[in-house]
Coordinates of C-alpha atoms in Angstrom, one line a residue:
X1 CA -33.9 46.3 -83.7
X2 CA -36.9 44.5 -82.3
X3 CA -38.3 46.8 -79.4
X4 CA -41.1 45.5 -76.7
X5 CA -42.4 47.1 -73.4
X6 CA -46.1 45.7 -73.3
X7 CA -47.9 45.0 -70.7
X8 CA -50.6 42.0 -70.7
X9 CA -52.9 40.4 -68.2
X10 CA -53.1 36.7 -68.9
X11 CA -55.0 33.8 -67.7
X12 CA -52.6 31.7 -66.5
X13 CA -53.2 28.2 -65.7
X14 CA -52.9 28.6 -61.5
X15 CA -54.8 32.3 -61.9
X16 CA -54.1 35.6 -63.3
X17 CA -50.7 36.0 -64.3
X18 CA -49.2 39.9 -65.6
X19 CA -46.9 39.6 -68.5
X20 CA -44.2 42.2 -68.3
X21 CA -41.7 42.9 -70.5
X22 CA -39.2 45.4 -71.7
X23 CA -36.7 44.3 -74.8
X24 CA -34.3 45.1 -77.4
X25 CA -33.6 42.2 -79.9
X26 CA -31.3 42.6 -82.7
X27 CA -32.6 41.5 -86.0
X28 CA -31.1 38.9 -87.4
X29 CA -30.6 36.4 -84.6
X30 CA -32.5 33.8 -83.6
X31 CA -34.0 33.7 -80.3
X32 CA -35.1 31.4 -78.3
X33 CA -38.1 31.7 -75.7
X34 CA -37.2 29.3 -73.1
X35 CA -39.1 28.4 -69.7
X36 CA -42.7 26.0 -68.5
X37 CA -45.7 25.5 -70.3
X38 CA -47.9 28.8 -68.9
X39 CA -45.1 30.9 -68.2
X40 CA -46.2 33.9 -71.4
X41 CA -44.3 32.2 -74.4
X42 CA -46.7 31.8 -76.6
X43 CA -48.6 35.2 -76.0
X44 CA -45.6 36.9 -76.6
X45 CA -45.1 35.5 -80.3
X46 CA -48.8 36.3 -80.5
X47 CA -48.5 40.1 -79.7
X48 CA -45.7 40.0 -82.3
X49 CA -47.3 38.6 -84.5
X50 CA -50.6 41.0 -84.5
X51 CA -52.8 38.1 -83.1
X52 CA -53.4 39.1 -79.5
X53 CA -53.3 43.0 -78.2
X54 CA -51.5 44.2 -75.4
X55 CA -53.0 46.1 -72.6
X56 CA -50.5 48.9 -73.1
X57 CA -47.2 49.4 -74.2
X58 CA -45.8 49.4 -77.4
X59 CA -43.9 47.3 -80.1
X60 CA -41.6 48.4 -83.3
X61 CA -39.6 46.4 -85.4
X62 CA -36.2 48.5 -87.6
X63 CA -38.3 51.7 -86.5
X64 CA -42.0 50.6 -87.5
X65 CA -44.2 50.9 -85.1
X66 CA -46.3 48.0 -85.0
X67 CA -48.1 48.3 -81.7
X68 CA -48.7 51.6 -79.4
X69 CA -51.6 51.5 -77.1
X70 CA -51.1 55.3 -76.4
X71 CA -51.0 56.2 -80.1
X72 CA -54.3 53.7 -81.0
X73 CA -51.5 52.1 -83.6
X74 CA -51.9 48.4 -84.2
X75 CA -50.6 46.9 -87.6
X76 CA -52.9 43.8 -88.8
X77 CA -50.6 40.8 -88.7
X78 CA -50.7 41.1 -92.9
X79 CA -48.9 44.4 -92.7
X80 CA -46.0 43.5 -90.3
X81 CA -45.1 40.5 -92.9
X82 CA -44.7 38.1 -90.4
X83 CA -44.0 34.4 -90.7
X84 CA -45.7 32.0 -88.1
X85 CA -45.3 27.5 -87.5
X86 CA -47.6 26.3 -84.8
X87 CA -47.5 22.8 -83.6
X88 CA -50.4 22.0 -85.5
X89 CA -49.3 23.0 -89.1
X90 CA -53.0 24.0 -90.1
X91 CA -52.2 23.2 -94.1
X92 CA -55.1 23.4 -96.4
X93 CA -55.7 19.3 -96.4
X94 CA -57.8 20.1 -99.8
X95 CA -54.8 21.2 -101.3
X96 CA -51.3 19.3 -102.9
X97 CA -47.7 20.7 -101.2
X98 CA -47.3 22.9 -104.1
X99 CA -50.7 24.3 -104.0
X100 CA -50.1 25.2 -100.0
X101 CA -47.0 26.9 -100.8
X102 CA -48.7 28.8 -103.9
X103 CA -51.4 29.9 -102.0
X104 CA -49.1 31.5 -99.8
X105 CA -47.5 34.3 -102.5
X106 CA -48.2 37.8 -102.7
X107 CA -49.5 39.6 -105.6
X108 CA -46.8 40.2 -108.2
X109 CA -44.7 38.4 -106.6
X110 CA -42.6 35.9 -108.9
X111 CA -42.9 32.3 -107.9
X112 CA -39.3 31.2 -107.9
X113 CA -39.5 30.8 -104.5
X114 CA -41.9 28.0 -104.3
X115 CA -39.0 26.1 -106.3
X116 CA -36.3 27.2 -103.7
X117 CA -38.0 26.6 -100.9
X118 CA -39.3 22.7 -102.0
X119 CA -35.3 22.2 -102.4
X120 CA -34.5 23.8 -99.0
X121 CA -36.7 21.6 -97.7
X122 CA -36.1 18.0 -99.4
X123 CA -40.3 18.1 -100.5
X124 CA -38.9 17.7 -104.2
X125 CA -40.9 14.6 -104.4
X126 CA -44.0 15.3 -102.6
X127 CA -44.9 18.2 -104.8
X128 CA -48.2 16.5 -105.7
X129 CA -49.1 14.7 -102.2
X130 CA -52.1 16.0 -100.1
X131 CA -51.2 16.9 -96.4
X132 CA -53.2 12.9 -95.5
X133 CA -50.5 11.8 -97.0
X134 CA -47.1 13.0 -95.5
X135 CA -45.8 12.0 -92.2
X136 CA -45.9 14.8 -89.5
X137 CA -42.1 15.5 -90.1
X138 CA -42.9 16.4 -94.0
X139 CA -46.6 18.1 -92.6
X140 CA -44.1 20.0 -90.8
X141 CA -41.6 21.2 -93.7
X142 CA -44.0 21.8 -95.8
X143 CA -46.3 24.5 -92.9
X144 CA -42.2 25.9 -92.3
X145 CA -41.5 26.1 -96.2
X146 CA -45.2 28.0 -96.6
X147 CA -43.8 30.5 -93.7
X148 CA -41.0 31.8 -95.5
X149 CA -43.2 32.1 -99.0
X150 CA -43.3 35.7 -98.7
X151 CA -39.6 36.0 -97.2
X152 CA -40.9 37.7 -93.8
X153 CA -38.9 40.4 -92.0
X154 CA -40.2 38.1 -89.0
X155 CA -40.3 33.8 -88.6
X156 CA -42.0 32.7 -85.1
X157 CA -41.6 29.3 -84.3
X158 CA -44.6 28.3 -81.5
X159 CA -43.1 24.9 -80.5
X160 CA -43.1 23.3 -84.0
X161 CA -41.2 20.3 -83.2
X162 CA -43.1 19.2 -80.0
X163 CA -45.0 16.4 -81.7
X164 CA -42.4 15.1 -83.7
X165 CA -39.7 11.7 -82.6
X166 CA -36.1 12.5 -81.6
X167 CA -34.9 11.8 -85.2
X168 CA -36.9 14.1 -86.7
X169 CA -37.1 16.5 -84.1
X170 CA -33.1 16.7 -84.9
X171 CA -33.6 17.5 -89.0
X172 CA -36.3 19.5 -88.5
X173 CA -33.9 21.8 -86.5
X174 CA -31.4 21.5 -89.2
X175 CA -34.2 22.8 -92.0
X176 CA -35.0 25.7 -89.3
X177 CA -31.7 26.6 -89.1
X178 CA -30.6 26.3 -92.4
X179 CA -33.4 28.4 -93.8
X180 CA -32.6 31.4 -91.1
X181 CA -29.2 32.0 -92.2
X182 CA -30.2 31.4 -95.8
X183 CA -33.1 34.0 -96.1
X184 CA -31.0 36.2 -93.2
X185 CA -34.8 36.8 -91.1
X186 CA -35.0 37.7 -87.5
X187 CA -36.8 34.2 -85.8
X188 CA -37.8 34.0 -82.9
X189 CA -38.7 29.9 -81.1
X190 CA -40.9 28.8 -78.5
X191 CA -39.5 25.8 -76.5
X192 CA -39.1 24.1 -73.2
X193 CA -36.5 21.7 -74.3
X194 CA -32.9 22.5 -73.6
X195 CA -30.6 20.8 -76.2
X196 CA -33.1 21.8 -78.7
X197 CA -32.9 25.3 -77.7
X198 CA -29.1 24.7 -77.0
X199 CA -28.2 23.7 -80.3
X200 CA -30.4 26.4 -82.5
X201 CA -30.3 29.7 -80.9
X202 CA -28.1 32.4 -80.5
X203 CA -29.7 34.0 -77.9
X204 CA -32.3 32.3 -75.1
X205 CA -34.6 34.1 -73.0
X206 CA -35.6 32.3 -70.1
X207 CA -39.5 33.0 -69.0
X208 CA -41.1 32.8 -65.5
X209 CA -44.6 34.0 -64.6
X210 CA -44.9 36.3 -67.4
X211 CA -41.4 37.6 -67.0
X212 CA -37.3 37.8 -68.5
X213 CA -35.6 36.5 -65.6
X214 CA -32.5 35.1 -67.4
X215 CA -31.0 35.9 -71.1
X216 CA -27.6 35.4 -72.9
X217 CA -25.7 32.6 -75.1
X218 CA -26.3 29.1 -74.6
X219 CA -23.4 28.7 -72.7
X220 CA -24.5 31.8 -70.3
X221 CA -27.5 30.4 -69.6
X222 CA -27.2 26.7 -69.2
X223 CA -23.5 25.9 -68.7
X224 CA -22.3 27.5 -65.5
X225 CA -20.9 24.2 -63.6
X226 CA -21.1 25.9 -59.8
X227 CA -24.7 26.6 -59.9
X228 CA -27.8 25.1 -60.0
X229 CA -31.7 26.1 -59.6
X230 CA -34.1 24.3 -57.6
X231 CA -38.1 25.2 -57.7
X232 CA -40.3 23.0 -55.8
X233 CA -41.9 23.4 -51.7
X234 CA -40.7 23.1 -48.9
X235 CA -42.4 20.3 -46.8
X236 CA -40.2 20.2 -42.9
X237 CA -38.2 22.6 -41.3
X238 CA -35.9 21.7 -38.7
X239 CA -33.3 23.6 -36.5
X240 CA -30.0 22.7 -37.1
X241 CA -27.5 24.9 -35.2
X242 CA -27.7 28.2 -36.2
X243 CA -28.8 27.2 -39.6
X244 CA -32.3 25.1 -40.6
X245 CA -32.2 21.8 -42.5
X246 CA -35.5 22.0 -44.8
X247 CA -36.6 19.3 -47.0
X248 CA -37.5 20.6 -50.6
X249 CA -39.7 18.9 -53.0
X250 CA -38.7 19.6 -56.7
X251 CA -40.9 18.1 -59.4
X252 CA -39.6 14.9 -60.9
X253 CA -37.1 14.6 -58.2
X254 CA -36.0 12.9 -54.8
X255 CA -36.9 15.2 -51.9
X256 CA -34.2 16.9 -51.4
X257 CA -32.3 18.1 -48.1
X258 CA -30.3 21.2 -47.9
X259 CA -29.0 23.2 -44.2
X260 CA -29.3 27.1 -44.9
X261 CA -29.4 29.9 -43.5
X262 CA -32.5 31.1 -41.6
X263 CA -35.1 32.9 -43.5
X264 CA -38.5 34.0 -43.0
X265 CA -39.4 32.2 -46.2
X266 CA -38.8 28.8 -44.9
X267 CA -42.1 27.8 -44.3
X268 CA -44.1 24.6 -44.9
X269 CA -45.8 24.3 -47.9
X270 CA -44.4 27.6 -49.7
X271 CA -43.1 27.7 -53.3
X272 CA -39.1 28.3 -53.3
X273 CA -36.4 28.7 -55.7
X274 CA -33.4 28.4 -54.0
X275 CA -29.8 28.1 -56.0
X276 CA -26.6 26.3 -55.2

């Protein structure tokens, strides 16, 4: 069991934002953190991962506590053997495929793995190639492959596929999700595209403003036919009746028209979320 209650105030990109959460995961899943650029994603995989403190609160993964603000406890990211992809890669350019994924063993620890892993992920032969010289899709393999080195109780996933063409985007989930089930790791993926997170995860959580405000199975989440959720601001109000007719404006979309109840919120040029 994955437990977090933190507490974190973040610099959002419209102001402050306060990151809030309180969550039980169950190992061996994978997750899926779901929601708009700014909304806490990435911070989150960033507490987990050692690389950014919260303000108080506390994490433990299977009973280890890795974070307590009240105890002074906070496990360097080495110590809580945690795997971590950024959209980047950041692979030593100096160094051949082989060499990246070498680099990445523990002391002792037998180097079988480097084998299995170059067959997992279809790098048989680019053993000897230089990062310059793969495409991003094998730049990609290769900084996933380098992840699971050390088999980590932990795999975070910070939008790894953003930069990559539909195609690819599409094998590079199968490699993610292949390697999951065959090294049985909790992981946990950042991502604001639905079919991607659709098709990979068990669970999603969906992230507003720094907080859970939906969570379940793909199909919980994202196929329930008689409702939908609009964001966006109101620009007129009109009587109509006993009900108002306000136009909403929802990015990427037509204005849209809708006759509702009346409601103190209903005001020009506020932020709504209304659902239907």
């Amino acid at each position: 069991m994955i437990e977090l209650q933190v507490q974190k105030q973040l610099n959002a990109a419209l102001g402050k934002m306060q990151l809030d959460l309180n969550l039980e995961l169950q190992t061996g899943l994978l997750y899926a953190l779901y929601g708009k650029s700014g909304a806490g994603k990435t911070s989150i995989l960033r507490m987990l991962a050692g690389l950014l403190s919260a303000d108080q609160g506390w994490i433990s993964f299977e009973n280890e506590i890795w974070f307590s603000s009240q105890d002074k406890i906070n496990w360097k990211p080495q110590k809580r053997k945690v795997g971590m992809v950024f959209q980047d890669y950041a692979l030593f350019p100096n160094m051949s495929v082989e060499q990246n994924l070498s680099f990445a063993l523990a002391r002792h620890q037998a180097p079988q793995i480097i084998d299995e892993l170059i067959d997992i992920m279809e790098l048989k032969g680019l053993r000897s190639y230089r990062p310059n010289k793969l495409s991003g899709g094998q730049q990609q393999r290769v900084a996933l492959a380098r992840a699971l080195v050390q088999k980590p109780k932990l795999l975070l996933l910070d939008e790894p596929l953003s930069a990559l063409d539909t195609e690819m985007r599409q094998k590079l989930q199968h490699y993610i999700r292949e390697a999951h089930d065959r090294f049985q790791i909790t992981t946990i993926l950042v991502s604001h595209n639905q079919s991607e997170v659709q098709k990979m995860a068990d669970h999603i959580l969906v992230i507003e403003a720094g907080k859970i405000v939906q969570q379940g199975s793909p199909t919980e989440v994202f196929e329930q036919p008689n409702k939908i959720q609009l964001h966006g601001v109101v620009q007129h109000v009109e009587p109509n009746g006993d009900q108002v007719k306000i136009s909403i404006q929802v990015p990427g979309q037509e204005l849209i028209i809708l006759t509702l109840p009346p409601s103190d919120k209903w005001v020009i040029g506020a932020a709504v979320s209304v659902d239907i």
